């Protein structure tokens, strides 16, 4: 299984808000010896959200979805998830009880639960039939899980602890199971085209290794350089790393060291 991330909201695509979920979810996974395989951003368009969810539900991926689970007209995620699964929305009794607790906490014990604004709030407990709850430590308004997809609000203060709870509660058995090593260095004043044959040769020789290059044009304080590295199975990474360093020396490349990243020690 791979981990994926869906970020929902026109505000991200318009630039009104800058996404913070991608780096944080990457961090939460990395701390547990896991990694993010993909991420997608989609606006508040029901057809696009439904199509995206229909595709990801058909996969075996574990997916986190951030945003759009409220009850305002621009919140479509709950409805789209139900449509993508072909099931109705259903009021979750425990979810409703949690929202009622929140209402009484903020409006007092004698709050009118039949008031229009409270009836609107209860809609936030309408989830695809068969969904289970994700607790929200910030205000108790829950998210939900269905078909290996975990739906949380767009607010980072709520979303991030909820995602951490899902990982620690449902997927602890997957933590640190895949040993991975990443090693890289800087090749100064080099052209990617000159390094490409070496990269291709390393990947052909070591199938459990991915070679990567991150070029930088430099600035007033930094010379033009490429971060060149190998990552994957630790045994093959070590062998590929040795070969890479030998070939770079033969090429007369100017290199500078960087720190290795070993997921087994996280």
PDB file of C-alpha atoms in Angstrom:
ATOM      1  CA  UNK A   1       0.000   0.000   0.000  1.00  0.00           C
ATOM      2  CA  UNK A   2       1.104   3.562  -0.743  1.00  0.00           C
ATOM      3  CA  UNK A   3       0.187   6.734   1.126  1.00  0.00           C
ATOM      4  CA  UNK A   4      -1.463   9.575  -0.773  1.00  0.00           C
ATOM      5  CA  UNK A   5      -2.676  13.069   0.058  1.00  0.00           C
ATOM      6  CA  UNK A   6      -5.591  15.067  -1.366  1.00  0.00           C
ATOM      7  CA  UNK A   7      -5.794  18.790  -0.623  1.00  0.00           C
ATOM      8  CA  UNK A   8      -9.176  20.365  -1.376  1.00  0.00           C
ATOM      9  CA  UNK A   9      -9.987  24.035  -1.686  1.00  0.00           C
ATOM     10  CA  UNK A  10     -10.266  26.888  -4.178  1.00  0.00           C
ATOM     11  CA  UNK A  11      -8.270  29.042  -1.766  1.00  0.00           C
ATOM     12  CA  UNK A  12      -5.154  26.984  -2.437  1.00  0.00           C
ATOM     13  CA  UNK A  13      -5.504  27.126  -6.218  1.00  0.00           C
ATOM     14  CA  UNK A  14      -6.248  30.872  -6.169  1.00  0.00           C
ATOM     15  CA  UNK A  15      -3.270  31.627  -3.935  1.00  0.00           C
ATOM     16  CA  UNK A  16      -5.377  33.141  -1.153  1.00  0.00           C
ATOM     17  CA  UNK A  17      -3.874  30.575   1.173  1.00  0.00           C
ATOM     18  CA  UNK A  18      -0.615  28.717   0.947  1.00  0.00           C
ATOM     19  CA  UNK A  19      -0.791  24.961   1.411  1.00  0.00           C
ATOM     20  CA  UNK A  20       0.833  23.737   4.610  1.00  0.00           C
ATOM     21  CA  UNK A  21      -0.436  20.159   4.537  1.00  0.00           C
ATOM     22  CA  UNK A  22       2.017  18.635   2.068  1.00  0.00           C
ATOM     23  CA  UNK A  23       5.212  19.339   4.054  1.00  0.00           C
ATOM     24  CA  UNK A  24       3.537  18.461   7.363  1.00  0.00           C
ATOM     25  CA  UNK A  25       2.060  15.156   6.186  1.00  0.00           C
ATOM     26  CA  UNK A  26       5.439  14.274   4.669  1.00  0.00           C
ATOM     27  CA  UNK A  27       7.008  14.994   8.058  1.00  0.00           C
ATOM     28  CA  UNK A  28       4.408  12.966   9.991  1.00  0.00           C
ATOM     29  CA  UNK A  29       4.993   9.982   7.722  1.00  0.00           C
ATOM     30  CA  UNK A  30       8.771  10.289   7.765  1.00  0.00           C
ATOM     31  CA  UNK A  31       8.818  10.315  11.578  1.00  0.00           C
ATOM     32  CA  UNK A  32       7.160   6.896  11.431  1.00  0.00           C
ATOM     33  CA  UNK A  33       9.386   5.405   8.751  1.00  0.00           C
ATOM     34  CA  UNK A  34       6.743   5.924   6.068  1.00  0.00           C
ATOM     35  CA  UNK A  35       6.706   8.051   2.918  1.00  0.00           C
ATOM     36  CA  UNK A  36       4.229   9.879   0.760  1.00  0.00           C
ATOM     37  CA  UNK A  37       3.815   8.400  -2.717  1.00  0.00           C
ATOM     38  CA  UNK A  38       1.673  11.134  -4.270  1.00  0.00           C
ATOM     39  CA  UNK A  39      -0.354  14.288  -3.620  1.00  0.00           C
ATOM     40  CA  UNK A  40      -3.079  16.091  -5.569  1.00  0.00           C
ATOM     41  CA  UNK A  41      -4.774  19.468  -5.153  1.00  0.00           C
ATOM     42  CA  UNK A  42      -8.340  19.968  -6.343  1.00  0.00           C
ATOM     43  CA  UNK A  43     -10.701  22.940  -6.105  1.00  0.00           C
ATOM     44  CA  UNK A  44     -14.212  23.045  -4.689  1.00  0.00           C
ATOM     45  CA  UNK A  45     -15.805  21.469  -7.753  1.00  0.00           C
ATOM     46  CA  UNK A  46     -18.017  18.468  -6.899  1.00  0.00           C
ATOM     47  CA  UNK A  47     -17.512  16.735 -10.234  1.00  0.00           C
ATOM     48  CA  UNK A  48     -13.723  16.891  -9.996  1.00  0.00           C
ATOM     49  CA  UNK A  49     -13.676  15.837  -6.344  1.00  0.00           C
ATOM     50  CA  UNK A  50     -15.980  12.903  -7.036  1.00  0.00           C
ATOM     51  CA  UNK A  51     -13.936  11.767 -10.033  1.00  0.00           C
ATOM     52  CA  UNK A  52     -10.704  11.996  -8.059  1.00  0.00           C
ATOM     53  CA  UNK A  53     -12.142  10.041  -5.124  1.00  0.00           C
ATOM     54  CA  UNK A  54     -13.660   7.421  -7.405  1.00  0.00           C
ATOM     55  CA  UNK A  55     -10.177   6.833  -8.833  1.00  0.00           C
ATOM     56  CA  UNK A  56      -8.411   6.700  -5.471  1.00  0.00           C
ATOM     57  CA  UNK A  57     -11.083   4.509  -3.866  1.00  0.00           C
ATOM     58  CA  UNK A  58     -10.394   2.004  -6.647  1.00  0.00           C
ATOM     59  CA  UNK A  59      -6.735   1.821  -5.610  1.00  0.00           C
ATOM     60  CA  UNK A  60      -5.264   0.084  -2.579  1.00  0.00           C
ATOM     61  CA  UNK A  61      -3.726   3.333  -1.346  1.00  0.00           C
ATOM     62  CA  UNK A  62      -4.128   4.829   2.094  1.00  0.00           C
ATOM     63  CA  UNK A  63      -5.271   8.390   1.481  1.00  0.00           C
ATOM     64  CA  UNK A  64      -5.582  11.484   3.642  1.00  0.00           C
ATOM     65  CA  UNK A  65      -7.945  14.193   2.431  1.00  0.00           C
ATOM     66  CA  UNK A  66      -7.778  17.690   3.904  1.00  0.00           C
ATOM     67  CA  UNK A  67     -10.609  20.187   3.516  1.00  0.00           C
ATOM     68  CA  UNK A  68     -14.229  20.555   2.535  1.00  0.00           C
ATOM     69  CA  UNK A  69     -15.925  18.505   5.265  1.00  0.00           C
ATOM     70  CA  UNK A  70     -17.880  21.383   6.817  1.00  0.00           C
ATOM     71  CA  UNK A  71     -21.521  22.216   6.129  1.00  0.00           C
ATOM     72  CA  UNK A  72     -21.322  25.448   4.127  1.00  0.00           C
ATOM     73  CA  UNK A  73     -22.272  25.579   0.425  1.00  0.00           C
ATOM     74  CA  UNK A  74     -18.638  25.323  -0.709  1.00  0.00           C
ATOM     75  CA  UNK A  75     -18.012  22.159   1.336  1.00  0.00           C
ATOM     76  CA  UNK A  76     -18.564  19.157  -0.923  1.00  0.00           C
ATOM     77  CA  UNK A  77     -16.181  16.457   0.283  1.00  0.00           C
ATOM     78  CA  UNK A  78     -18.612  14.412   2.354  1.00  0.00           C
ATOM     79  CA  UNK A  79     -21.180  14.331  -0.443  1.00  0.00           C
ATOM     80  CA  UNK A  80     -18.560  13.580  -3.086  1.00  0.00           C
ATOM     81  CA  UNK A  81     -17.114  10.696  -1.067  1.00  0.00           C
ATOM     82  CA  UNK A  82     -20.574   9.155  -0.784  1.00  0.00           C
ATOM     83  CA  UNK A  83     -21.219   9.636  -4.498  1.00  0.00           C
ATOM     84  CA  UNK A  84     -17.865   8.119  -5.414  1.00  0.00           C
ATOM     85  CA  UNK A  85     -18.650   5.048  -3.314  1.00  0.00           C
ATOM     86  CA  UNK A  86     -22.261   4.828  -4.484  1.00  0.00           C
ATOM     87  CA  UNK A  87     -23.654   4.999  -0.949  1.00  0.00           C
ATOM     88  CA  UNK A  88     -25.948   7.524   0.780  1.00  0.00           C
ATOM     89  CA  UNK A  89     -24.978  10.048   3.390  1.00  0.00           C
ATOM     90  CA  UNK A  90     -26.103   8.969   6.848  1.00  0.00           C
ATOM     91  CA  UNK A  91     -26.183  10.840  10.134  1.00  0.00           C
ATOM     92  CA  UNK A  92     -23.579   9.236  12.403  1.00  0.00           C
ATOM     93  CA  UNK A  93     -25.104   8.986  15.922  1.00  0.00           C
ATOM     94  CA  UNK A  94     -21.799   9.372  17.765  1.00  0.00           C
ATOM     95  CA  UNK A  95     -20.812  12.212  15.469  1.00  0.00           C
ATOM     96  CA  UNK A  96     -24.072  13.996  16.219  1.00  0.00           C
ATOM     97  CA  UNK A  97     -23.545  13.488  19.954  1.00  0.00           C
ATOM     98  CA  UNK A  98     -20.083  15.060  19.720  1.00  0.00           C
ATOM     99  CA  UNK A  99     -21.476  18.063  17.874  1.00  0.00           C
ATOM    100  CA  UNK A 100     -24.216  18.408  20.475  1.00  0.00           C
ATOM    101  CA  UNK A 101     -21.579  18.424  23.207  1.00  0.00           C
ATOM    102  CA  UNK A 102     -19.771  21.185  21.361  1.00  0.00           C
ATOM    103  CA  UNK A 103     -22.960  23.219  20.962  1.00  0.00           C
ATOM    104  CA  UNK A 104     -23.795  22.960  24.664  1.00  0.00           C
ATOM    105  CA  UNK A 105     -20.217  23.778  25.549  1.00  0.00           C
ATOM    106  CA  UNK A 106     -20.250  27.002  23.542  1.00  0.00           C
ATOM    107  CA  UNK A 107     -23.909  28.076  23.798  1.00  0.00           C
ATOM    108  CA  UNK A 108     -24.785  26.709  27.227  1.00  0.00           C
ATOM    109  CA  UNK A 109     -26.657  23.623  28.494  1.00  0.00           C
ATOM    110  CA  UNK A 110     -30.034  25.054  27.471  1.00  0.00           C
ATOM    111  CA  UNK A 111     -29.026  25.632  23.838  1.00  0.00           C
ATOM    112  CA  UNK A 112     -31.866  25.158  21.351  1.00  0.00           C
ATOM    113  CA  UNK A 113     -30.760  22.143  19.326  1.00  0.00           C
ATOM    114  CA  UNK A 114     -33.580  22.735  16.835  1.00  0.00           C
ATOM    115  CA  UNK A 115     -32.377  26.214  15.971  1.00  0.00           C
ATOM    116  CA  UNK A 116     -31.537  26.500  12.264  1.00  0.00           C
ATOM    117  CA  UNK A 117     -27.856  27.153  12.893  1.00  0.00           C
ATOM    118  CA  UNK A 118     -27.587  24.037  15.067  1.00  0.00           C
ATOM    119  CA  UNK A 119     -29.451  21.868  12.584  1.00  0.00           C
ATOM    120  CA  UNK A 120     -26.902  23.086  10.034  1.00  0.00           C
ATOM    121  CA  UNK A 121     -24.055  22.117  12.369  1.00  0.00           C
ATOM    122  CA  UNK A 122     -25.458  18.593  12.755  1.00  0.00           C
ATOM    123  CA  UNK A 123     -25.022  18.122   9.014  1.00  0.00           C
ATOM    124  CA  UNK A 124     -21.284  17.910   9.692  1.00  0.00           C
ATOM    125  CA  UNK A 125     -22.002  14.449  11.140  1.00  0.00           C
ATOM    126  CA  UNK A 126     -23.522  13.218   7.883  1.00  0.00           C
ATOM    127  CA  UNK A 127     -20.939  10.843   6.435  1.00  0.00           C
ATOM    128  CA  UNK A 128     -20.974   8.126   3.766  1.00  0.00           C
ATOM    129  CA  UNK A 129     -22.813   5.116   5.138  1.00  0.00           C
ATOM    130  CA  UNK A 130     -20.453   2.821   7.006  1.00  0.00           C
ATOM    131  CA  UNK A 131     -17.923   5.520   7.905  1.00  0.00           C
ATOM    132  CA  UNK A 132     -16.118   5.581  11.243  1.00  0.00           C
ATOM    133  CA  UNK A 133     -15.046   8.673  13.163  1.00  0.00           C
ATOM    134  CA  UNK A 134     -11.696  10.430  13.482  1.00  0.00           C
ATOM    135  CA  UNK A 135     -11.560  12.326  16.797  1.00  0.00           C
ATOM    136  CA  UNK A 136     -10.858  16.044  16.660  1.00  0.00           C
ATOM    137  CA  UNK A 137      -8.966  17.203  19.775  1.00  0.00           C
ATOM    138  CA  UNK A 138      -9.460  20.870  18.931  1.00  0.00           C
ATOM    139  CA  UNK A 139     -13.256  21.205  18.968  1.00  0.00           C
ATOM    140  CA  UNK A 140     -14.560  17.604  18.923  1.00  0.00           C
ATOM    141  CA  UNK A 141     -16.194  18.000  15.449  1.00  0.00           C
ATOM    142  CA  UNK A 142     -15.040  14.675  13.991  1.00  0.00           C
ATOM    143  CA  UNK A 143     -13.597  13.704  10.668  1.00  0.00           C
ATOM    144  CA  UNK A 144     -14.332  10.328   9.133  1.00  0.00           C
ATOM    145  CA  UNK A 145     -12.745   7.236   7.652  1.00  0.00           C
ATOM    146  CA  UNK A 146     -14.135   5.125   4.841  1.00  0.00           C
ATOM    147  CA  UNK A 147     -12.440   2.688   2.452  1.00  0.00           C
ATOM    148  CA  UNK A 148      -8.876   3.444   3.610  1.00  0.00           C
ATOM    149  CA  UNK A 149      -9.523   7.166   3.073  1.00  0.00           C
ATOM    150  CA  UNK A 150      -9.268   9.511   6.042  1.00  0.00           C
ATOM    151  CA  UNK A 151     -11.058  12.858   5.781  1.00  0.00           C
ATOM    152  CA  UNK A 152     -10.067  15.748   8.044  1.00  0.00           C
ATOM    153  CA  UNK A 153     -10.740  19.514   8.056  1.00  0.00           C
ATOM    154  CA  UNK A 154      -8.593  21.961   6.154  1.00  0.00           C
ATOM    155  CA  UNK A 155      -7.488  23.789   9.321  1.00  0.00           C
ATOM    156  CA  UNK A 156      -3.948  22.615  10.212  1.00  0.00           C
ATOM    157  CA  UNK A 157      -4.600  22.960  13.967  1.00  0.00           C
ATOM    158  CA  UNK A 158      -7.264  20.254  13.582  1.00  0.00           C
ATOM    159  CA  UNK A 159      -6.021  18.247  10.624  1.00  0.00           C
ATOM    160  CA  UNK A 160      -2.492  17.457  11.760  1.00  0.00           C
ATOM    161  CA  UNK A 161      -3.260  15.867  15.149  1.00  0.00           C
ATOM    162  CA  UNK A 162      -6.118  13.969  13.515  1.00  0.00           C
ATOM    163  CA  UNK A 163      -3.782  12.567  10.865  1.00  0.00           C
ATOM    164  CA  UNK A 164      -1.257  11.642  13.547  1.00  0.00           C
ATOM    165  CA  UNK A 165      -4.020   9.839  15.466  1.00  0.00           C
ATOM    166  CA  UNK A 166      -4.997   7.865  12.349  1.00  0.00           C
ATOM    167  CA  UNK A 167      -1.403   6.814  11.733  1.00  0.00           C
ATOM    168  CA  UNK A 168      -0.736   5.816  15.345  1.00  0.00           C
ATOM    169  CA  UNK A 169      -4.081   4.057  15.793  1.00  0.00           C
ATOM    170  CA  UNK A 170      -4.560   2.269  12.480  1.00  0.00           C
ATOM    171  CA  UNK A 171      -1.146   1.860  10.908  1.00  0.00           C
ATOM    172  CA  UNK A 172       1.393   1.419  13.704  1.00  0.00           C
ATOM    173  CA  UNK A 173       2.154  -2.056  12.374  1.00  0.00           C
ATOM    174  CA  UNK A 174       3.599  -0.443   9.244  1.00  0.00           C
ATOM    175  CA  UNK A 175       6.030   1.868  11.019  1.00  0.00           C
ATOM    176  CA  UNK A 176       9.718   1.485  10.152  1.00  0.00           C
ATOM    177  CA  UNK A 177       9.158  -1.743   8.231  1.00  0.00           C
ATOM    178  CA  UNK A 178      10.921  -0.622   5.076  1.00  0.00           C
ATOM    179  CA  UNK A 179      14.606   0.096   5.564  1.00  0.00           C
ATOM    180  CA  UNK A 180      15.638   2.955   3.311  1.00  0.00           C
ATOM    181  CA  UNK A 181      18.854   4.882   2.939  1.00  0.00           C
ATOM    182  CA  UNK A 182      19.502   8.093   1.054  1.00  0.00           C
ATOM    183  CA  UNK A 183      22.961   9.485   0.322  1.00  0.00           C
ATOM    184  CA  UNK A 184      23.797  12.520  -1.750  1.00  0.00           C
ATOM    185  CA  UNK A 185      26.499  15.049  -2.482  1.00  0.00           C
ATOM    186  CA  UNK A 186      26.874  18.311  -4.361  1.00  0.00           C
ATOM    187  CA  UNK A 187      28.465  18.329  -7.801  1.00  0.00           C
ATOM    188  CA  UNK A 188      29.652  21.877  -8.400  1.00  0.00           C
ATOM    189  CA  UNK A 189      29.475  23.635 -11.787  1.00  0.00           C
ATOM    190  CA  UNK A 190      28.264  20.478 -13.538  1.00  0.00           C
ATOM    191  CA  UNK A 191      25.649  20.042 -16.265  1.00  0.00           C
ATOM    192  CA  UNK A 192      22.843  17.506 -15.762  1.00  0.00           C
ATOM    193  CA  UNK A 193      23.329  16.226 -19.289  1.00  0.00           C
ATOM    194  CA  UNK A 194      26.894  15.238 -18.410  1.00  0.00           C
ATOM    195  CA  UNK A 195      25.686  13.300 -15.352  1.00  0.00           C
ATOM    196  CA  UNK A 196      22.702  11.589 -16.980  1.00  0.00           C
ATOM    197  CA  UNK A 197      24.633   8.585 -18.413  1.00  0.00           C
ATOM    198  CA  UNK A 198      26.017   7.866 -14.943  1.00  0.00           C
ATOM    199  CA  UNK A 199      22.538   8.103 -13.411  1.00  0.00           C
ATOM    200  CA  UNK A 200      21.066   5.753 -16.003  1.00  0.00           C
ATOM    201  CA  UNK A 201      23.887   3.254 -15.542  1.00  0.00           C
ATOM    202  CA  UNK A 202      23.427   3.195 -11.754  1.00  0.00           C
ATOM    203  CA  UNK A 203      19.681   2.583 -11.980  1.00  0.00           C
ATOM    204  CA  UNK A 204      20.241  -0.199 -14.512  1.00  0.00           C
ATOM    205  CA  UNK A 205      22.877  -1.819 -12.311  1.00  0.00           C
ATOM    206  CA  UNK A 206      20.940  -1.464  -9.030  1.00  0.00           C
ATOM    207  CA  UNK A 207      17.176  -2.023  -9.547  1.00  0.00           C
ATOM    208  CA  UNK A 208      16.306  -1.288  -5.891  1.00  0.00           C
ATOM    209  CA  UNK A 209      17.881   2.178  -6.110  1.00  0.00           C
ATOM    210  CA  UNK A 210      16.526   5.446  -7.467  1.00  0.00           C
ATOM    211  CA  UNK A 211      19.006   8.078  -8.568  1.00  0.00           C
ATOM    212  CA  UNK A 212      18.013  11.717  -8.247  1.00  0.00           C
ATOM    213  CA  UNK A 213      19.402  15.115  -9.190  1.00  0.00           C
ATOM    214  CA  UNK A 214      18.316  18.488  -7.799  1.00  0.00           C
ATOM    215  CA  UNK A 215      19.940  21.315  -9.773  1.00  0.00           C
ATOM    216  CA  UNK A 216      20.453  24.828  -8.461  1.00  0.00           C
ATOM    217  CA  UNK A 217      21.452  27.841 -10.554  1.00  0.00           C
ATOM    218  CA  UNK A 218      23.206  29.341  -7.532  1.00  0.00           C
ATOM    219  CA  UNK A 219      23.111  32.903  -6.297  1.00  0.00           C
ATOM    220  CA  UNK A 220      25.406  35.624  -5.040  1.00  0.00           C
ATOM    221  CA  UNK A 221      26.633  33.335  -2.268  1.00  0.00           C
ATOM    222  CA  UNK A 222      26.392  29.873  -3.856  1.00  0.00           C
ATOM    223  CA  UNK A 223      27.942  28.467  -6.999  1.00  0.00           C
ATOM    224  CA  UNK A 224      25.858  26.575  -9.531  1.00  0.00           C
ATOM    225  CA  UNK A 225      25.562  22.957  -8.395  1.00  0.00           C
ATOM    226  CA  UNK A 226      23.561  19.731  -8.522  1.00  0.00           C
ATOM    227  CA  UNK A 227      22.608  17.616  -5.549  1.00  0.00           C
ATOM    228  CA  UNK A 228      23.203  14.123  -6.890  1.00  0.00           C
ATOM    229  CA  UNK A 229      22.163  11.126  -4.849  1.00  0.00           C
ATOM    230  CA  UNK A 230      20.900   7.579  -4.527  1.00  0.00           C
ATOM    231  CA  UNK A 231      18.075   6.260  -2.338  1.00  0.00           C
ATOM    232  CA  UNK A 232      16.328   2.970  -1.666  1.00  0.00           C
ATOM    233  CA  UNK A 233      17.442  -0.417  -0.325  1.00  0.00           C
ATOM    234  CA  UNK A 234      20.380   0.237   2.050  1.00  0.00           C
ATOM    235  CA  UNK A 235      22.580  -2.559   0.703  1.00  0.00           C
ATOM    236  CA  UNK A 236      22.195  -1.508  -2.898  1.00  0.00           C
ATOM    237  CA  UNK A 237      22.456   2.180  -2.005  1.00  0.00           C
ATOM    238  CA  UNK A 238      25.870   1.625  -0.422  1.00  0.00           C
ATOM    239  CA  UNK A 239      27.135  -0.187  -3.520  1.00  0.00           C
ATOM    240  CA  UNK A 240      25.632   2.390  -5.871  1.00  0.00           C
ATOM    241  CA  UNK A 241      27.090   5.193  -3.788  1.00  0.00           C
ATOM    242  CA  UNK A 242      30.584   3.716  -4.036  1.00  0.00           C
ATOM    243  CA  UNK A 243      30.253   3.339  -7.799  1.00  0.00           C
ATOM    244  CA  UNK A 244      28.912   6.871  -8.156  1.00  0.00           C
ATOM    245  CA  UNK A 245      31.781   8.392  -6.214  1.00  0.00           C
ATOM    246  CA  UNK A 246      34.332   6.431  -8.225  1.00  0.00           C
ATOM    247  CA  UNK A 247      32.803   7.560 -11.529  1.00  0.00           C
ATOM    248  CA  UNK A 248      32.610  11.177 -10.430  1.00  0.00           C
ATOM    249  CA  UNK A 249      36.281  11.080  -9.503  1.00  0.00           C
ATOM    250  CA  UNK A 250      37.107   9.665 -12.930  1.00  0.00           C
ATOM    251  CA  UNK A 251      35.165  12.524 -14.513  1.00  0.00           C
ATOM    252  CA  UNK A 252      37.166  15.042 -12.496  1.00  0.00           C
ATOM    253  CA  UNK A 253      33.988  16.434 -10.953  1.00  0.00           C
ATOM    254  CA  UNK A 254      34.207  18.865  -8.054  1.00  0.00           C
ATOM    255  CA  UNK A 255      32.070  17.495  -5.220  1.00  0.00           C
ATOM    256  CA  UNK A 256      31.059  18.578  -1.728  1.00  0.00           C
ATOM    257  CA  UNK A 257      29.665  16.215   0.958  1.00  0.00           C
ATOM    258  CA  UNK A 258      26.108  16.096   2.317  1.00  0.00           C
ATOM    259  CA  UNK A 259      24.587  14.134   5.203  1.00  0.00           C
ATOM    260  CA  UNK A 260      23.136  10.668   4.614  1.00  0.00           C
ATOM    261  CA  UNK A 261      19.514  10.037   5.640  1.00  0.00           C
ATOM    262  CA  UNK A 262      18.805   6.580   7.079  1.00  0.00           C
ATOM    263  CA  UNK A 263      15.132   5.848   7.795  1.00  0.00           C
ATOM    264  CA  UNK A 264      16.127   3.036  10.170  1.00  0.00           C
ATOM    265  CA  UNK A 265      17.425   5.578  12.668  1.00  0.00           C
ATOM    266  CA  UNK A 266      14.444   7.985  12.563  1.00  0.00           C
TER     267      UNK A 266
END
